[in-house]
Short mmCIF file of C-alpha atoms in Angstrom, two decimals:
data_model
loop_
_atom_site.label_atom_id
_atom_site.label_comp_id
_atom_site.label_asym_id
_atom_site.label_seq_id
_atom_site.Cartn_x
_atom_site.Cartn_y
_atom_site.Cartn_z
CA MET A 1 151.19 48.81 -46.31
CA LYS A 2 153.87 46.18 -46.43
CA ARG A 3 154.06 46.20 -42.67
CA ILE A 4 150.31 45.58 -42.40
CA LEU A 5 150.52 42.67 -44.84
CA MET A 6 153.39 41.15 -42.86
CA LEU A 7 151.43 41.41 -39.62
CA MET A 8 148.39 39.77 -41.26
CA LEU A 9 150.51 36.89 -42.58
CA MET A 10 152.12 36.34 -39.18
CA SER A 11 148.71 36.30 -37.49
CA LEU A 12 147.39 33.80 -40.02
CA CYS A 13 150.38 31.49 -39.48
CA ALA A 14 149.96 31.69 -35.72
CA LEU A 15 146.28 30.85 -36.03
CA LEU A 16 146.98 27.89 -38.30
CA GLY A 17 149.72 26.68 -35.96
CA TYR A 18 147.44 26.91 -32.95
CA THR A 19 144.67 25.03 -34.75
CA SER A 20 147.12 22.31 -35.82
CA CYS A 21 148.48 21.93 -32.29
CA SER A 22 145.00 21.76 -30.82
CA HIS A 23 144.06 19.06 -33.32
CA LYS A 24 147.16 17.05 -32.43
CA GLU A 25 146.43 17.38 -28.73
CA GLU A 26 142.89 16.11 -29.30
CA GLU A 27 144.23 13.14 -31.28
CA LYS A 28 146.73 12.45 -28.53
CA GLU A 29 143.98 12.51 -25.93
CA GLU A 30 141.97 10.07 -28.03
CA GLU A 31 144.95 7.78 -28.48
CA ILE A 32 145.67 7.48 -24.73
CA LYS A 33 142.10 6.71 -23.67
CA TYR A 34 142.38 3.38 -21.82
CA SER A 35 139.80 0.67 -21.20
CA VAL A 36 138.84 0.21 -17.57
CA SER A 37 136.48 -2.22 -15.86
CA SER A 38 135.60 -3.69 -12.47
CA PRO A 39 135.85 -7.23 -11.07
CA LEU A 40 132.86 -9.45 -11.85
CA GLN A 41 131.34 -11.11 -8.80
CA THR A 42 129.54 -14.31 -9.74
CA ASP A 43 129.14 -18.02 -9.06
CA THR A 44 131.28 -20.19 -11.29
CA THR A 45 133.32 -23.37 -11.28
CA ILE A 46 137.01 -24.12 -11.50
CA THR A 47 138.74 -27.24 -12.73
CA ASN A 48 141.88 -28.17 -10.84
CA GLN A 49 144.42 -30.62 -12.25
CA TYR A 50 146.55 -33.01 -10.24
CA VAL A 51 149.33 -35.29 -11.45
CA CYS A 52 148.26 -38.88 -10.87
CA GLN A 53 149.54 -42.46 -10.89
CA ILE A 54 147.37 -45.19 -12.42
CA ARG A 55 147.34 -48.59 -10.70
CA SER A 56 145.47 -51.87 -11.25
CA ILE A 57 142.97 -52.78 -8.55
CA GLN A 58 145.00 -56.00 -8.17
CA HIS A 59 148.66 -56.17 -9.11
CA ILE A 60 150.59 -59.08 -7.63
CA GLU A 61 153.84 -60.97 -8.03
CA LEU A 62 153.65 -64.66 -8.93
CA ARG A 63 156.46 -66.55 -7.21
CA ALA A 64 157.57 -70.17 -7.11
CA LEU A 65 156.33 -72.07 -4.06
CA GLU A 66 158.71 -75.01 -4.52
CA LYS A 67 162.26 -75.50 -5.71
CA GLY A 68 162.84 -77.20 -9.05
CA TYR A 69 163.40 -76.84 -12.77
CA LEU A 70 160.83 -74.86 -14.75
CA GLN A 71 159.43 -77.62 -16.94
CA LYS A 72 156.65 -75.86 -18.88
CA ILE A 73 155.28 -72.38 -19.56
CA PHE A 74 151.66 -72.45 -20.74
CA VAL A 75 151.12 -68.72 -21.32
CA ASP A 76 152.82 -65.79 -23.02
CA GLU A 77 153.85 -62.31 -21.98
CA GLY A 78 151.02 -59.77 -22.18
CA GLN A 79 148.41 -62.55 -22.39
CA TYR A 80 145.03 -62.29 -20.73
CA VAL A 81 144.52 -65.27 -18.39
CA LYS A 82 141.47 -66.56 -16.54
CA LYS A 83 141.27 -67.41 -12.86
CA GLY A 84 142.58 -70.94 -12.22
CA GLN A 85 144.38 -71.17 -15.60
CA LEU A 86 147.65 -73.13 -15.47
CA MET A 87 150.58 -70.83 -16.14
CA PHE A 88 153.82 -72.54 -15.04
CA GLN A 89 154.83 -76.13 -14.28
CA ILE A 90 157.84 -76.88 -12.09
CA LEU A 91 159.31 -80.38 -12.59
CA PRO A 92 157.11 -82.51 -10.28
CA ILE A 93 159.02 -85.84 -10.20
CA GLN A 94 160.38 -85.41 -6.68
CA TYR A 95 157.01 -84.35 -5.27
CA GLN A 96 155.19 -87.17 -7.10
CA ALA A 97 157.57 -89.64 -5.48
CA GLU A 98 156.99 -88.11 -2.06
CA LEU A 99 153.25 -88.43 -2.58
CA LEU A 100 153.55 -92.11 -3.56
CA LYS A 101 155.68 -92.76 -0.51
CA ALA A 102 153.20 -91.02 1.79
CA GLU A 103 150.26 -92.93 0.27
CA ALA A 104 152.07 -96.27 0.72
CA GLU A 105 152.82 -95.45 4.35
CA ALA A 106 149.19 -94.51 4.89
CA ASN A 107 148.00 -97.81 3.38
CA PHE A 108 150.33 -99.78 5.62
CA VAL A 109 149.22 -97.92 8.74
CA GLY A 110 145.60 -98.36 7.66
CA VAL A 111 146.01 -102.14 7.58
CA GLU A 112 147.59 -102.08 11.05
CA TYR A 113 144.69 -100.04 12.35
CA LYS A 114 142.10 -102.49 10.98
CA ASN A 115 143.90 -105.43 12.62
CA THR A 116 144.17 -103.60 15.92
CA LYS A 117 140.50 -102.67 15.78
CA SER A 118 139.50 -106.33 15.24
CA LEU A 119 141.59 -107.37 18.22
CA ALA A 120 140.17 -104.55 20.31
CA ASP A 121 136.63 -105.59 19.41
CA SER A 122 137.49 -109.10 20.71
CA ASN A 123 139.01 -107.59 23.89
CA ILE A 124 142.42 -109.02 22.97
CA VAL A 125 144.15 -105.63 23.03
CA SER A 126 143.32 -102.60 25.09
CA LYS A 127 141.54 -99.50 23.91
CA ASN A 128 144.78 -97.57 24.35
CA GLU A 129 146.41 -99.76 21.69
CA LEU A 130 143.51 -98.96 19.34
CA ALA A 131 143.82 -95.24 20.04
CA LEU A 132 147.56 -95.39 19.30
CA ALA A 133 146.91 -97.13 15.97
CA LYS A 134 144.29 -94.54 15.09
CA ALA A 135 146.75 -91.73 15.82
CA LYS A 136 149.35 -93.34 13.52
CA LEU A 137 146.73 -93.58 10.76
CA ASP A 138 145.75 -89.92 11.16
CA LYS A 139 149.41 -88.90 10.99
CA ALA A 140 149.94 -90.95 7.81
CA ASN A 141 146.86 -89.41 6.18
CA ALA A 142 148.14 -85.96 7.10
CA GLU A 143 151.45 -86.76 5.40
CA VAL A 144 149.52 -87.69 2.25
CA THR A 145 147.66 -84.40 2.35
CA LEU A 146 150.93 -82.49 2.81
CA ALA A 147 152.55 -84.33 -0.09
CA LYS A 148 149.57 -83.45 -2.30
CA VAL A 149 149.94 -79.79 -1.31
CA HIS A 150 153.65 -79.79 -2.23
CA LEU A 151 152.85 -81.47 -5.53
CA GLY A 152 150.15 -78.88 -6.19
CA PHE A 153 152.69 -76.11 -5.59
CA THR A 154 154.57 -77.26 -8.68
CA GLU A 155 151.65 -75.92 -10.73
CA VAL A 156 151.35 -72.12 -10.70
CA ARG A 157 147.81 -71.04 -11.59
CA ALA A 158 146.27 -67.59 -12.05
CA PRO A 159 144.61 -66.43 -8.80
CA PHE A 160 142.28 -64.07 -10.74
CA ASP A 161 141.52 -62.86 -14.25
CA GLY A 162 144.23 -60.52 -15.47
CA ILE A 163 147.06 -59.60 -17.83
CA MET A 164 150.54 -61.05 -17.48
CA ASP A 165 153.69 -59.00 -17.47
CA HIS A 166 157.03 -60.18 -18.91
CA PHE A 167 158.72 -63.40 -17.70
CA GLN A 168 161.39 -63.17 -15.03
CA VAL A 169 162.57 -66.74 -15.75
CA ARG A 170 162.95 -68.88 -18.85
CA LEU A 171 162.04 -72.47 -19.65
CA GLY A 172 164.46 -74.91 -17.98
CA SER A 173 165.62 -72.44 -15.36
CA LEU A 174 166.28 -73.69 -11.85
CA VAL A 175 163.97 -71.76 -9.58
CA ASN A 176 164.13 -71.65 -5.83
CA GLU A 177 161.24 -71.26 -3.45
CA GLY A 178 160.13 -67.61 -3.55
CA ASP A 179 161.70 -66.73 -6.92
CA LEU A 180 159.70 -64.22 -8.99
CA LEU A 181 158.13 -65.72 -12.13
CA THR A 182 156.03 -62.80 -13.42
CA THR A 183 153.44 -60.25 -12.32
CA LEU A 184 149.68 -60.29 -12.92
CA SER A 185 147.37 -57.27 -13.17
CA ASP A 186 143.60 -57.11 -12.90
CA ASN A 187 142.78 -54.10 -15.10
CA SER A 188 138.99 -54.40 -15.06
CA LYS A 189 139.03 -51.29 -12.87
CA MET A 190 141.85 -48.88 -12.17
CA TRP A 191 142.81 -47.08 -9.01
CA VAL A 192 144.15 -43.60 -9.70
CA TYR A 193 146.10 -41.86 -6.93
CA PHE A 194 146.65 -38.08 -6.73
CA ASN A 195 147.70 -35.56 -4.07
CA VAL A 196 145.55 -32.58 -3.12
CA PRO A 197 146.81 -29.50 -1.19
CA GLU A 198 145.22 -28.78 2.17
CA ALA A 199 143.23 -25.70 1.09
CA GLU A 200 141.74 -27.50 -1.91
CA TYR A 201 140.97 -30.54 0.24
CA LEU A 202 138.98 -28.31 2.60
CA ASN A 203 137.07 -26.80 -0.33
CA TYR A 204 136.33 -30.27 -1.65
CA LYS A 205 135.06 -31.57 1.69
CA THR A 206 132.93 -28.45 2.16
CA HIS A 207 131.11 -28.89 -1.14
CA ALA A 208 131.47 -32.60 -1.89
CA GLN A 209 128.21 -33.73 -0.32
CA GLN A 210 126.07 -30.80 -1.47
CA GLU A 211 127.41 -30.59 -5.02
CA ASN A 212 128.03 -34.31 -5.73
CA LEU A 213 131.69 -33.67 -6.54
CA ASN A 214 132.83 -37.28 -6.29
CA SER A 215 133.02 -37.55 -10.09
CA VAL A 216 136.40 -36.72 -11.70
CA ASN A 217 137.92 -36.96 -15.17
CA LEU A 218 141.26 -38.34 -16.31
CA LEU A 219 143.44 -36.43 -18.76
CA MET A 220 145.72 -39.05 -20.31
CA ALA A 221 149.34 -38.59 -21.38
CA ASN A 222 148.27 -37.88 -24.98
CA GLN A 223 146.23 -34.89 -23.70
CA ARG A 224 142.92 -36.61 -24.37
CA VAL A 225 140.22 -37.00 -21.73
CA TYR A 226 139.46 -40.61 -20.88
CA ASN A 227 135.99 -41.64 -22.04
CA TYR A 228 134.75 -42.82 -18.65
CA PRO A 229 134.57 -40.60 -15.54
CA GLY A 230 135.92 -41.87 -12.25
CA VAL A 231 134.64 -41.65 -8.70
CA VAL A 232 136.61 -40.48 -5.66
CA GLN A 233 136.15 -43.29 -3.16
CA THR A 234 139.01 -42.97 -0.71
CA ILE A 235 140.94 -40.19 1.03
CA GLU A 236 143.91 -41.14 3.18
CA ALA A 237 143.84 -40.44 6.90
CA ASP A 238 146.89 -38.18 7.26
CA PHE A 239 148.47 -35.21 5.51
CA ASN A 240 152.06 -35.36 4.38
CA ASN A 241 153.76 -32.82 6.65
CA GLU A 242 156.57 -32.26 4.15
CA THR A 243 154.35 -31.42 1.17
CA GLY A 244 151.11 -30.32 2.85
CA ASN A 245 149.16 -32.71 0.60
CA ILE A 246 146.75 -35.55 1.23
CA ALA A 247 146.30 -38.53 -1.10
CA PHE A 248 143.01 -39.19 -2.90
CA ARG A 249 142.08 -42.39 -4.76
CA ALA A 250 139.59 -42.46 -7.62
CA THR A 251 138.27 -45.62 -9.28
CA PHE A 252 137.83 -45.69 -13.07
CA PRO A 253 136.13 -48.41 -15.14
CA ASN A 254 138.34 -49.91 -17.84
CA PRO A 255 136.05 -51.96 -20.10
CA ASN A 256 138.26 -51.61 -23.18
CA GLY A 257 141.52 -52.31 -21.35
CA LEU A 258 143.02 -48.99 -22.47
CA LEU A 259 144.48 -48.14 -19.07
CA ARG A 260 147.42 -50.17 -17.80
CA HIS A 261 149.21 -50.41 -14.50
CA GLY A 262 151.94 -47.77 -14.14
CA GLU A 263 150.52 -45.13 -16.49
CA THR A 264 150.47 -41.45 -15.54
CA GLY A 265 148.11 -38.59 -16.30
CA ASN A 266 146.23 -35.73 -14.69
CA ILE A 267 143.04 -35.83 -12.67
CA GLN A 268 140.58 -33.03 -13.44
CA MET A 269 138.40 -32.12 -10.46
CA THR A 270 135.68 -29.49 -10.78
CA LEU A 271 134.83 -27.37 -7.74
CA PRO A 272 132.26 -24.57 -7.33
CA LEU A 273 133.23 -21.00 -6.49
CA LYS A 274 130.52 -19.01 -4.74
CA ASN A 275 130.54 -15.21 -5.16
CA ALA A 276 133.91 -15.39 -6.84
CA MET A 277 135.53 -12.10 -7.83
CA ILE A 278 137.04 -12.66 -11.25
CA ILE A 279 139.24 -10.48 -13.44
CA PRO A 280 141.04 -11.03 -16.76
CA GLN A 281 144.57 -12.36 -16.47
CA LYS A 282 145.73 -9.70 -18.92
CA ALA A 283 144.80 -7.02 -16.34
CA THR A 284 147.53 -8.24 -13.96
CA PHE A 285 151.30 -7.95 -13.87
CA GLU A 286 153.91 -9.63 -11.73
CA VAL A 287 156.69 -8.19 -9.58
CA LEU A 288 158.92 -10.50 -7.57
CA GLU A 289 156.41 -13.35 -7.91
CA LYS A 290 153.56 -11.20 -6.59
CA LYS A 291 150.49 -10.25 -8.61
CA TYR A 292 149.43 -6.62 -9.08
CA VAL A 293 146.74 -4.64 -10.88
CA TYR A 294 146.43 -0.95 -11.67
CA VAL A 295 143.48 0.58 -9.83
CA ILE A 296 142.04 3.92 -11.01
CA ASP A 297 141.26 6.21 -8.07
CA LYS A 298 138.63 8.95 -7.85
CA ASP A 299 141.07 11.45 -9.38
CA SER A 300 141.60 9.19 -12.42
CA LYS A 301 145.13 8.41 -11.27
CA VAL A 302 146.76 5.02 -11.65
CA ARG A 303 147.68 3.18 -8.43
CA SER A 304 149.29 -0.26 -8.33
CA ARG A 305 147.79 -2.70 -5.85
CA GLU A 306 148.87 -6.18 -4.80
CA ILE A 307 146.23 -8.92 -5.06
CA THR A 308 146.04 -12.54 -3.94
CA ILE A 309 144.94 -15.13 -6.50
CA GLY A 310 142.54 -17.76 -5.19
CA ALA A 311 142.14 -19.78 -8.39
CA GLU A 312 143.33 -19.74 -11.98
CA MET A 313 141.17 -20.53 -15.00
CA PRO A 314 141.66 -20.04 -18.73
CA HIS A 315 142.16 -16.29 -19.30
CA ILE A 316 140.92 -15.28 -15.84
CA PHE A 317 141.89 -15.17 -12.18
CA ALA A 318 139.62 -15.51 -9.16
CA VAL A 319 140.84 -12.90 -6.67
CA ARG A 320 140.94 -13.93 -3.04
CA SER A 321 141.90 -10.53 -1.60
CA GLY A 322 143.07 -7.06 -2.64
CA LEU A 323 140.04 -5.91 -4.66
CA SER A 324 136.39 -5.03 -4.15
CA LYS A 325 133.66 -5.26 -6.76
CA ASP A 326 133.52 -1.45 -7.05
CA ASP A 327 137.21 -0.96 -7.83
CA LYS A 328 138.12 0.16 -11.35
CA ILE A 329 141.08 -1.69 -12.84
CA LEU A 330 143.08 -1.01 -15.97
CA LEU A 331 142.49 -3.64 -18.64
CA GLU A 332 145.16 -2.77 -21.21
CA GLY A 333 148.20 -0.59 -21.72
CA LEU A 334 149.76 -1.66 -18.43
CA ARG A 335 153.25 -0.98 -19.78
CA GLN A 336 152.34 2.46 -21.03
CA VAL A 337 151.24 4.02 -17.74
CA LYS A 338 153.17 5.08 -14.67
CA GLU A 339 152.36 5.12 -10.98
CA ASN A 340 150.21 8.16 -10.01
CA GLU A 341 149.72 9.13 -13.65
CA LYS A 342 146.39 10.72 -14.50
CA ILE A 343 144.74 9.06 -17.48
CA GLN A 344 141.70 9.29 -19.68
CA TYR A 345 139.61 6.12 -19.75
CA LYS A 346 136.39 4.52 -20.87
CA PHE A 347 134.52 2.10 -18.62
CA VAL A 348 133.59 -1.34 -19.98
CA GLN A 349 130.97 -3.43 -18.22
CA PRO A 350 132.57 -6.41 -16.37
CA ALA A 351 130.14 -8.95 -17.84
CA SER A 352 131.04 -7.83 -21.35
CA VAL A 353 134.76 -8.09 -20.62
CA ILE A 354 134.49 -11.60 -19.22
CA ALA A 355 132.13 -12.78 -21.96
CA ASN A 356 134.70 -11.84 -24.57
CA LEU A 357 137.25 -14.02 -22.80
CA GLY A 358 135.09 -17.10 -23.28
CA LEU A 359 134.31 -17.64 -19.60
CA TYR A 360 131.53 -20.05 -18.72
CA ALA A 361 129.89 -18.86 -15.53
CA GLU A 362 126.75 -20.17 -13.87
#
């Protein structure tokens, strides 16, 4: 009787142990069920960023045209000046004296010419004498004009509306011809230069006319987007063979004068992607600077596969090669699986996966 009871107890324990193990195995299977999806093929847009240099449409150096002492400064650093406004005065005494001398010489020669003309009209002197007197008068008048030009060079005026930079000389300084006084910038519009790689240049030229992609945005150094969009107006003729880039120039309006010559920022250029194959970034991993995904084969086994990234956007990659739209890729648990491991998985629709990442797709 005791033996029968012992056998019944042992059988009951075995049954309970088997049930417990089966329950644990079921829980384990549920715990290792991974999420799997496929690439989403759709039309969308990408926004590329390029480091840029901001330049005034006119930025020139103002230099002294004559030698002399800097007698007066009529403006201040950082001041907005109008075209024709007097900015600097170089001591004009020498050039005033030269003008007076030239005018006196011209008056004297003018009197001689009148006398010679009267004599020529009376046939007392020849026409050659009159022509010689006229030539002397023309030369004297030319000297007057030249003296006026030199005197005018002692006044440095603004060639256009703009903002002054800091002074390179101080009041009373002796300046020589060609010495730098200051610089002047016309900031009514700004030219923004940025370099574009060859592949992205080709994409831009392919779609620029059809998609009206000339409009670009400027991300300023404080990470704020400039209020006014710019327009790509110029592309340089040649690529830089060392970098593989070509220079673009966009023009931005600057009505509030916020942008200044020499600033930096980033140009944001939006380009369309037709039939792009996009996947979440979290579904990829990197080995030796190459991108990989785990593809689930028909036997539910995990296989790593190298892919080529065509474009990068927030949370997603556009795949250039390595995947087809029917491939199943592992979305999570990439560190928990091994090559050729058979897994349990649940399939998630690609549109649902991408929508949860906040992608805007057309």
